[in-house]
């Protein structure tokens, strides 16, 4: 017969009778609280200073806040492991909070795709986010529904009730769906990084940024190229662990193994949060194709590349084409004036202009067109070099 959990103390009951099945570790949960607090402070600092990528900042800050609530409840559970309220609140927040983390990872992966070159990716950056973010929303809804059913008949005296066996399937399905989205993101990042690295080895750059030219990636993007996929892998491990725990039941052996929880829930989520914050796109330079500010050195290198010979030649081509267009437009207006006026002076002017050009086009236009062809050849030679 199960004891009355509300009346249990360390003298009268065993911790194995508690909803956790063990006494939560004070040291481990305090460490998680400290690390996640640092992540939250860093995220808010990046947002305040950079004021960019606010969606990612919001998702990471929300995940940190929910995780802080979850681990504070586990610290309270160390004082009284039989308190069902601490257990229920901690379970809810620790289950759903990583959804915000994986959504932030998806958005960061989309930014990384733009920085390294969308031509290397399996999915366009906008499609990547549009597919996987809604998947996280559905996963969140399934997890919330499963938790609502699981804890519907939980009482302070007996803990989990019979409905826990029914609600676990919805929660497990939500976690599995979340894991599937992270797996797709990992595959996308693996292909992106492999192709971008190959392009960098062959050409010395990964992509050509419109209006910026060939520019260095910068430390922020290089860190994100490692941090984002690593965070995704940790999030995938945590989602898989959570799904298996719910399938086995909250009274099963996996759910009552504190070492597994610390490793695959606490360490995995905390490390993934730290990597996601360190890889925040707000820290990337503008020269990497992001809308952010880089440091002075990176800005200087980007400016030198934008002002290089290839880009100067391209601007000369554009200016020459504008002049050619103006000359053709001016010539067309003169022809219209001569036909409507009917005067001999206009006719002589038209005949004179026809003799100077080819097929009625002034020789000045022909000269400009030749200049465009020569300049384009110089552009091709400069790019080849």
Short mmCIF file of C-alpha atoms in Angstrom, two decimals:
data_model
loop_
_atom_site.label_atom_id
_atom_site.label_comp_id
_atom_site.label_asym_id
_atom_site.label_seq_id
_atom_site.Cartn_x
_atom_site.Cartn_y
_atom_site.Cartn_z
CA UNK A 1 0.00 0.00 0.00
CA UNK A 2 1.37 3.41 -1.01
CA UNK A 3 1.99 5.86 1.84
CA UNK A 4 0.31 9.24 2.15
CA UNK A 5 2.87 11.39 0.34
CA UNK A 6 1.70 14.59 1.97
CA UNK A 7 2.51 13.19 5.42
CA UNK A 8 5.85 11.63 4.46
CA UNK A 9 9.13 12.68 6.05
CA UNK A 10 12.65 11.28 5.85
CA UNK A 11 11.97 9.38 9.08
CA UNK A 12 8.67 7.81 8.04
CA UNK A 13 9.00 7.14 4.28
CA UNK A 14 11.57 6.01 1.74
CA UNK A 15 12.59 8.35 -1.08
CA UNK A 16 11.76 5.53 -3.50
CA UNK A 17 8.09 6.21 -2.66
CA UNK A 18 8.40 9.81 -3.88
CA UNK A 19 7.19 10.84 -7.37
CA UNK A 20 10.83 11.11 -8.48
CA UNK A 21 11.82 7.72 -7.09
CA UNK A 22 14.93 9.36 -5.60
CA UNK A 23 16.01 12.49 -3.78
CA UNK A 24 16.95 15.14 -6.40
CA UNK A 25 20.62 16.14 -6.27
CA UNK A 26 21.06 19.58 -4.75
CA UNK A 27 24.55 20.09 -6.23
CA UNK A 28 23.57 19.09 -9.78
CA UNK A 29 20.42 21.19 -9.84
CA UNK A 30 22.18 24.19 -8.29
CA UNK A 31 24.87 23.95 -11.00
CA UNK A 32 22.19 23.84 -13.70
CA UNK A 33 20.51 26.88 -12.16
CA UNK A 34 23.78 28.82 -12.15
CA UNK A 35 24.74 27.85 -15.72
CA UNK A 36 21.29 28.63 -17.15
CA UNK A 37 21.23 31.95 -15.29
CA UNK A 38 24.51 32.86 -17.00
CA UNK A 39 23.02 31.88 -20.37
CA UNK A 40 20.01 34.11 -19.72
CA UNK A 41 22.20 37.05 -18.69
CA UNK A 42 24.39 36.60 -21.79
CA UNK A 43 21.35 36.37 -24.06
CA UNK A 44 19.84 39.54 -22.61
CA UNK A 45 23.20 41.29 -22.90
CA UNK A 46 23.53 40.37 -26.59
CA UNK A 47 19.99 41.56 -27.22
CA UNK A 48 20.53 44.86 -25.42
CA UNK A 49 23.85 45.67 -27.08
CA UNK A 50 23.26 44.33 -30.60
CA UNK A 51 19.48 44.78 -30.93
CA UNK A 52 19.32 42.20 -33.71
CA UNK A 53 17.82 38.74 -34.24
CA UNK A 54 15.23 39.46 -31.55
CA UNK A 55 13.20 36.35 -32.39
CA UNK A 56 16.12 34.08 -31.53
CA UNK A 57 16.79 36.08 -28.37
CA UNK A 58 13.15 35.73 -27.30
CA UNK A 59 13.15 31.96 -27.82
CA UNK A 60 16.43 31.44 -25.95
CA UNK A 61 15.39 33.72 -23.09
CA UNK A 62 12.05 31.91 -22.79
CA UNK A 63 13.77 28.52 -22.69
CA UNK A 64 16.19 29.75 -20.02
CA UNK A 65 13.36 31.17 -17.90
CA UNK A 66 11.31 27.96 -18.05
CA UNK A 67 14.36 25.84 -17.24
CA UNK A 68 15.09 28.03 -14.22
CA UNK A 69 11.58 27.38 -12.93
CA UNK A 70 11.99 23.63 -13.53
CA UNK A 71 15.30 23.32 -11.68
CA UNK A 72 14.19 25.57 -8.84
CA UNK A 73 11.34 23.09 -8.27
CA UNK A 74 13.84 20.23 -8.21
CA UNK A 75 15.90 22.12 -5.62
CA UNK A 76 12.72 22.39 -3.56
CA UNK A 77 12.21 18.68 -4.20
CA UNK A 78 15.57 18.02 -2.53
CA UNK A 79 14.06 19.49 0.64
CA UNK A 80 10.81 17.52 0.30
CA UNK A 81 10.91 14.85 -2.45
CA UNK A 82 7.35 13.73 -1.61
CA UNK A 83 5.78 17.09 -2.49
CA UNK A 84 3.73 16.35 -5.60
CA UNK A 85 3.35 20.04 -6.53
CA UNK A 86 7.12 20.50 -6.89
CA UNK A 87 7.28 17.37 -9.03
CA UNK A 88 4.38 18.35 -11.29
CA UNK A 89 5.62 21.89 -11.95
CA UNK A 90 9.17 20.70 -12.57
CA UNK A 91 7.95 18.00 -14.96
CA UNK A 92 5.83 20.44 -16.98
CA UNK A 93 8.50 23.09 -17.42
CA UNK A 94 11.40 20.72 -18.05
CA UNK A 95 9.39 18.87 -20.70
CA UNK A 96 8.17 21.79 -22.82
CA UNK A 97 11.00 24.32 -22.44
CA UNK A 98 13.41 22.69 -24.96
CA UNK A 99 10.84 23.35 -27.72
CA UNK A 100 11.88 27.00 -27.57
CA UNK A 101 15.53 25.94 -27.74
CA UNK A 102 15.03 23.81 -30.86
CA UNK A 103 13.08 26.63 -32.54
CA UNK A 104 15.99 29.00 -31.85
CA UNK A 105 18.36 26.40 -33.32
CA UNK A 106 16.23 26.23 -36.48
CA UNK A 107 16.33 30.01 -36.90
CA UNK A 108 20.09 30.09 -36.27
CA UNK A 109 20.55 27.33 -38.85
CA UNK A 110 18.63 29.43 -41.38
CA UNK A 111 20.91 32.40 -40.66
CA UNK A 112 23.96 30.16 -40.98
CA UNK A 113 22.67 28.97 -44.36
CA UNK A 114 22.57 32.56 -45.61
CA UNK A 115 26.04 33.32 -44.24
CA UNK A 116 27.73 30.25 -45.76
CA UNK A 117 25.77 30.29 -49.01
CA UNK A 118 22.27 29.07 -49.77
CA UNK A 119 23.61 27.31 -52.87
CA UNK A 120 25.24 24.71 -50.59
CA UNK A 121 22.05 23.86 -48.67
CA UNK A 122 19.40 21.19 -49.10
CA UNK A 123 16.65 23.69 -48.21
CA UNK A 124 16.47 27.46 -48.72
CA UNK A 125 16.89 29.36 -45.47
CA UNK A 126 13.31 30.70 -45.46
CA UNK A 127 11.84 27.27 -46.25
CA UNK A 128 13.98 25.64 -43.56
CA UNK A 129 12.44 27.86 -40.88
CA UNK A 130 8.91 27.70 -42.32
CA UNK A 131 8.92 23.91 -42.26
CA UNK A 132 10.54 23.22 -38.91
CA UNK A 133 9.14 26.00 -36.72
CA UNK A 134 5.51 24.87 -37.33
CA UNK A 135 6.67 21.33 -36.55
CA UNK A 136 7.87 22.56 -33.15
CA UNK A 137 4.52 24.27 -32.58
CA UNK A 138 2.68 20.99 -33.21
CA UNK A 139 5.17 19.15 -30.98
CA UNK A 140 4.62 21.70 -28.20
CA UNK A 141 0.84 21.27 -28.44
CA UNK A 142 1.12 17.46 -28.29
CA UNK A 143 3.43 17.62 -25.27
CA UNK A 144 1.17 20.08 -23.47
CA UNK A 145 -1.86 17.88 -24.15
CA UNK A 146 -0.04 14.78 -22.91
CA UNK A 147 1.08 16.52 -19.73
CA UNK A 148 -2.42 17.85 -19.09
CA UNK A 149 -3.86 14.33 -19.31
CA UNK A 150 -1.01 12.80 -17.31
CA UNK A 151 -1.36 15.19 -14.39
CA UNK A 152 -5.15 15.58 -14.51
CA UNK A 153 -5.76 13.16 -11.63
CA UNK A 154 -2.52 13.76 -9.73
CA UNK A 155 -3.14 14.37 -6.02
CA UNK A 156 -0.91 15.55 -3.15
CA UNK A 157 -1.62 12.31 -1.26
CA UNK A 158 -1.13 9.66 -3.96
CA UNK A 159 0.83 11.41 -6.72
CA UNK A 160 0.21 10.27 -10.30
CA UNK A 161 -3.15 8.67 -11.02
CA UNK A 162 -4.41 6.20 -13.65
CA UNK A 163 -4.56 8.86 -16.39
CA UNK A 164 -0.77 9.06 -16.43
CA UNK A 165 -0.74 5.86 -18.48
CA UNK A 166 -2.93 7.49 -21.16
CA UNK A 167 -1.33 10.91 -21.38
CA UNK A 168 2.18 9.56 -21.85
CA UNK A 169 1.51 8.62 -25.49
CA UNK A 170 0.64 12.15 -26.55
CA UNK A 171 3.69 13.56 -24.77
CA UNK A 172 5.92 10.89 -26.30
CA UNK A 173 4.53 11.64 -29.78
CA UNK A 174 5.26 15.34 -29.31
CA UNK A 175 8.83 14.65 -28.24
CA UNK A 176 9.32 12.26 -31.18
CA UNK A 177 8.02 14.91 -33.58
CA UNK A 178 10.38 17.45 -32.07
CA UNK A 179 13.26 14.98 -32.44
CA UNK A 180 12.36 14.43 -36.11
CA UNK A 181 12.55 18.17 -36.78
CA UNK A 182 15.96 18.41 -35.11
CA UNK A 183 17.17 15.39 -37.13
CA UNK A 184 16.16 17.14 -40.37
CA UNK A 185 17.99 20.26 -39.19
CA UNK A 186 21.12 18.22 -38.46
CA UNK A 187 21.05 16.61 -41.92
CA UNK A 188 20.61 20.05 -43.47
CA UNK A 189 23.57 21.44 -41.51
CA UNK A 190 25.77 18.45 -42.33
CA UNK A 191 25.28 18.92 -46.08
CA UNK A 192 25.63 22.70 -45.80
CA UNK A 193 28.91 22.55 -43.87
CA UNK A 194 30.39 19.83 -46.09
CA UNK A 195 29.64 21.72 -49.31
CA UNK A 196 30.70 25.09 -47.89
CA UNK A 197 34.00 23.62 -46.65
CA UNK A 198 34.62 22.10 -50.09
CA UNK A 199 33.94 25.46 -51.77
CA UNK A 200 36.26 27.22 -49.32
CA UNK A 201 39.07 24.79 -50.11
CA UNK A 202 38.65 25.21 -53.87
CA UNK A 203 38.04 28.94 -54.11
CA UNK A 204 39.07 30.45 -50.79
CA UNK A 205 35.52 31.61 -50.00
CA UNK A 206 32.12 30.00 -49.50
CA UNK A 207 29.77 32.37 -51.32
CA UNK A 208 29.38 35.79 -52.96
CA UNK A 209 27.29 38.22 -50.92
CA UNK A 210 25.29 40.67 -52.98
CA UNK A 211 26.58 44.18 -52.45
CA UNK A 212 29.49 42.94 -50.33
CA UNK A 213 31.53 40.66 -52.53
CA UNK A 214 33.78 37.89 -51.29
CA UNK A 215 34.30 38.49 -47.58
CA UNK A 216 35.74 36.55 -44.61
CA UNK A 217 33.28 34.69 -42.43
CA UNK A 218 34.50 36.07 -39.12
CA UNK A 219 34.91 34.38 -35.76
CA UNK A 220 31.20 34.49 -34.94
CA UNK A 221 30.16 32.52 -38.01
CA UNK A 222 33.00 30.04 -37.59
CA UNK A 223 31.96 29.43 -33.99
CA UNK A 224 28.33 29.02 -35.08
CA UNK A 225 29.37 26.49 -37.73
CA UNK A 226 30.47 24.29 -34.82
CA UNK A 227 28.10 25.44 -32.09
CA UNK A 228 24.76 25.24 -33.90
CA UNK A 229 25.09 21.61 -35.10
CA UNK A 230 26.50 20.56 -31.72
CA UNK A 231 23.56 22.19 -29.94
CA UNK A 232 21.21 20.44 -32.37
CA UNK A 233 22.83 17.07 -31.64
CA UNK A 234 22.46 17.59 -27.88
CA UNK A 235 18.83 18.65 -28.33
CA UNK A 236 18.19 15.54 -30.43
CA UNK A 237 19.64 13.31 -27.69
CA UNK A 238 17.45 14.99 -25.09
CA UNK A 239 14.27 14.68 -27.20
CA UNK A 240 14.95 11.00 -27.87
CA UNK A 241 15.54 10.41 -24.15
CA UNK A 242 12.33 12.22 -23.20
CA UNK A 243 10.27 10.25 -25.71
CA UNK A 244 11.62 6.93 -24.41
CA UNK A 245 10.94 7.98 -20.80
CA UNK A 246 7.30 8.78 -21.53
CA UNK A 247 6.82 5.56 -23.50
CA UNK A 248 8.14 3.60 -20.50
CA UNK A 249 5.94 5.55 -18.11
CA UNK A 250 6.78 8.06 -15.41
CA UNK A 251 6.90 5.22 -12.89
CA UNK A 252 9.28 3.19 -15.07
CA UNK A 253 12.96 2.53 -14.50
CA UNK A 254 14.25 5.17 -16.96
CA UNK A 255 12.15 7.92 -15.41
CA UNK A 256 13.47 7.04 -11.95
CA UNK A 257 17.16 6.97 -12.96
CA UNK A 258 18.64 10.23 -11.69
CA UNK A 259 22.00 9.76 -13.45
CA UNK A 260 20.29 9.47 -16.83
CA UNK A 261 18.21 12.55 -16.09
CA UNK A 262 21.27 14.57 -15.13
CA UNK A 263 23.20 13.51 -18.23
CA UNK A 264 20.56 13.44 -20.98
CA UNK A 265 18.25 16.16 -19.64
CA UNK A 266 20.24 18.53 -17.45
CA UNK A 267 23.68 18.47 -19.07
CA UNK A 268 22.35 18.14 -22.62
CA UNK A 269 19.89 21.05 -22.40
CA UNK A 270 22.24 23.32 -20.44
CA UNK A 271 25.14 22.72 -22.84
CA UNK A 272 22.88 23.20 -25.86
CA UNK A 273 21.64 26.49 -24.40
CA UNK A 274 25.19 27.69 -23.84
CA UNK A 275 26.22 26.81 -27.40
CA UNK A 276 23.10 28.41 -28.87
CA UNK A 277 23.74 31.66 -26.99
CA UNK A 278 27.44 31.64 -27.95
CA UNK A 279 26.41 31.09 -31.60
CA UNK A 280 23.79 33.87 -31.52
CA UNK A 281 23.60 35.47 -35.01
CA UNK A 282 23.55 38.87 -33.36
CA UNK A 283 27.28 38.39 -32.75
CA UNK A 284 28.03 37.84 -36.43
CA UNK A 285 29.53 40.61 -38.60
CA UNK A 286 27.70 42.32 -41.44
CA UNK A 287 30.30 41.04 -43.87
CA UNK A 288 29.05 37.48 -43.32
CA UNK A 289 25.72 38.24 -44.97
CA UNK A 290 24.05 38.88 -41.61
CA UNK A 291 22.34 42.11 -40.65
CA UNK A 292 24.74 42.57 -37.79
CA UNK A 293 27.74 44.72 -37.04
CA UNK A 294 31.19 43.22 -37.15
CA UNK A 295 34.33 44.39 -35.45
CA UNK A 296 36.46 47.09 -37.04
CA UNK A 297 38.97 44.69 -38.57
CA UNK A 298 36.30 42.58 -40.23
CA UNK A 299 34.59 45.71 -41.54
CA UNK A 300 37.88 46.91 -42.99
CA UNK A 301 38.55 43.62 -44.76
CA UNK A 302 35.02 43.58 -46.14
CA UNK A 303 35.42 47.15 -47.42
CA UNK A 304 38.70 46.32 -49.18
CA UNK A 305 37.07 43.36 -50.90
CA UNK A 306 34.04 45.39 -51.92
CA UNK A 307 36.36 48.03 -53.38
CA UNK A 308 38.50 45.46 -55.19
CA UNK A 309 39.24 45.58 -58.95
CA UNK A 310 36.47 43.15 -59.89
CA UNK A 311 33.79 45.19 -58.16
CA UNK A 312 35.17 48.47 -59.55
CA UNK A 313 34.96 47.03 -63.06
CA UNK A 314 31.40 45.90 -62.40
CA UNK A 315 30.44 49.41 -61.37
CA UNK A 316 32.08 50.80 -64.52
CA UNK A 317 30.00 48.41 -66.63
CA UNK A 318 26.81 49.59 -64.93
CA UNK A 319 27.71 53.26 -65.44
CA UNK A 320 28.53 52.67 -69.11
CA UNK A 321 25.25 50.85 -69.69
CA UNK A 322 23.40 53.78 -68.14
CA UNK A 323 25.14 56.17 -70.54
CA UNK A 324 24.30 53.95 -73.54
CA UNK A 325 20.65 53.85 -72.50
CA UNK A 326 20.57 57.65 -72.21
CA UNK A 327 22.05 58.10 -75.68
CA UNK A 328 19.58 55.69 -77.28
CA UNK A 329 16.68 57.43 -75.56
CA UNK A 330 17.93 60.83 -76.76
CA UNK A 331 18.29 59.55 -80.33
CA UNK A 332 14.75 58.12 -80.28
CA UNK A 333 13.34 61.47 -79.20
CA UNK A 334 15.16 63.24 -82.04
CA UNK A 335 13.71 60.80 -84.58
CA UNK A 336 10.20 61.38 -83.24
CA UNK A 337 10.70 65.14 -83.43
CA UNK A 338 11.93 64.95 -87.04
CA UNK A 339 8.97 62.86 -88.20
CA UNK A 340 6.39 65.13 -86.58
CA UNK A 341 8.06 68.43 -87.55
CA UNK A 342 8.60 67.66 -91.27
CA UNK A 343 11.09 70.49 -91.62
CA UNK A 344 14.15 70.11 -93.78
CA UNK A 345 16.37 70.96 -90.85
CA UNK A 346 15.07 68.00 -88.89
CA UNK A 347 15.44 65.76 -91.95
CA UNK A 348 19.04 66.85 -92.44
CA UNK A 349 19.77 66.21 -88.79
CA UNK A 350 18.27 62.73 -89.00
CA UNK A 351 20.23 61.94 -92.18
CA UNK A 352 23.41 63.19 -90.62
CA UNK A 353 22.90 61.04 -87.51
CA UNK A 354 22.04 58.01 -89.63
CA UNK A 355 25.31 58.39 -91.48
CA UNK A 356 27.31 58.51 -88.27
CA UNK A 357 25.95 55.33 -86.71
CA UNK A 358 25.04 51.77 -87.56
CA UNK A 359 21.39 51.19 -88.48
CA UNK A 360 20.34 54.57 -87.19
CA UNK A 361 22.27 54.32 -83.92
CA UNK A 362 24.80 57.13 -83.30
CA UNK A 363 28.46 56.23 -83.44
CA UNK A 364 28.77 57.42 -79.82
CA UNK A 365 26.38 54.63 -78.81
CA UNK A 366 28.42 52.12 -80.80
CA UNK A 367 31.58 53.31 -79.08
CA UNK A 368 29.94 52.94 -75.66
CA UNK A 369 28.71 49.45 -76.54
CA UNK A 370 32.25 48.45 -77.54
CA UNK A 371 33.48 49.82 -74.22
CA UNK A 372 30.93 47.66 -72.39
CA UNK A 373 32.17 44.54 -74.18
CA UNK A 374 35.81 45.38 -73.41
CA UNK A 375 35.00 46.10 -69.76
CA UNK A 376 33.07 42.84 -69.39
CA UNK A 377 36.12 40.98 -70.70
CA UNK A 378 38.24 42.71 -68.08
CA UNK A 379 35.72 41.69 -65.39
CA UNK A 380 35.90 38.05 -66.48
CA UNK A 381 39.72 38.14 -66.44
CA UNK A 382 39.75 39.80 -63.00
CA UNK A 383 37.35 37.23 -61.52
CA UNK A 384 39.34 34.36 -63.02
CA UNK A 385 42.47 35.70 -61.36
#
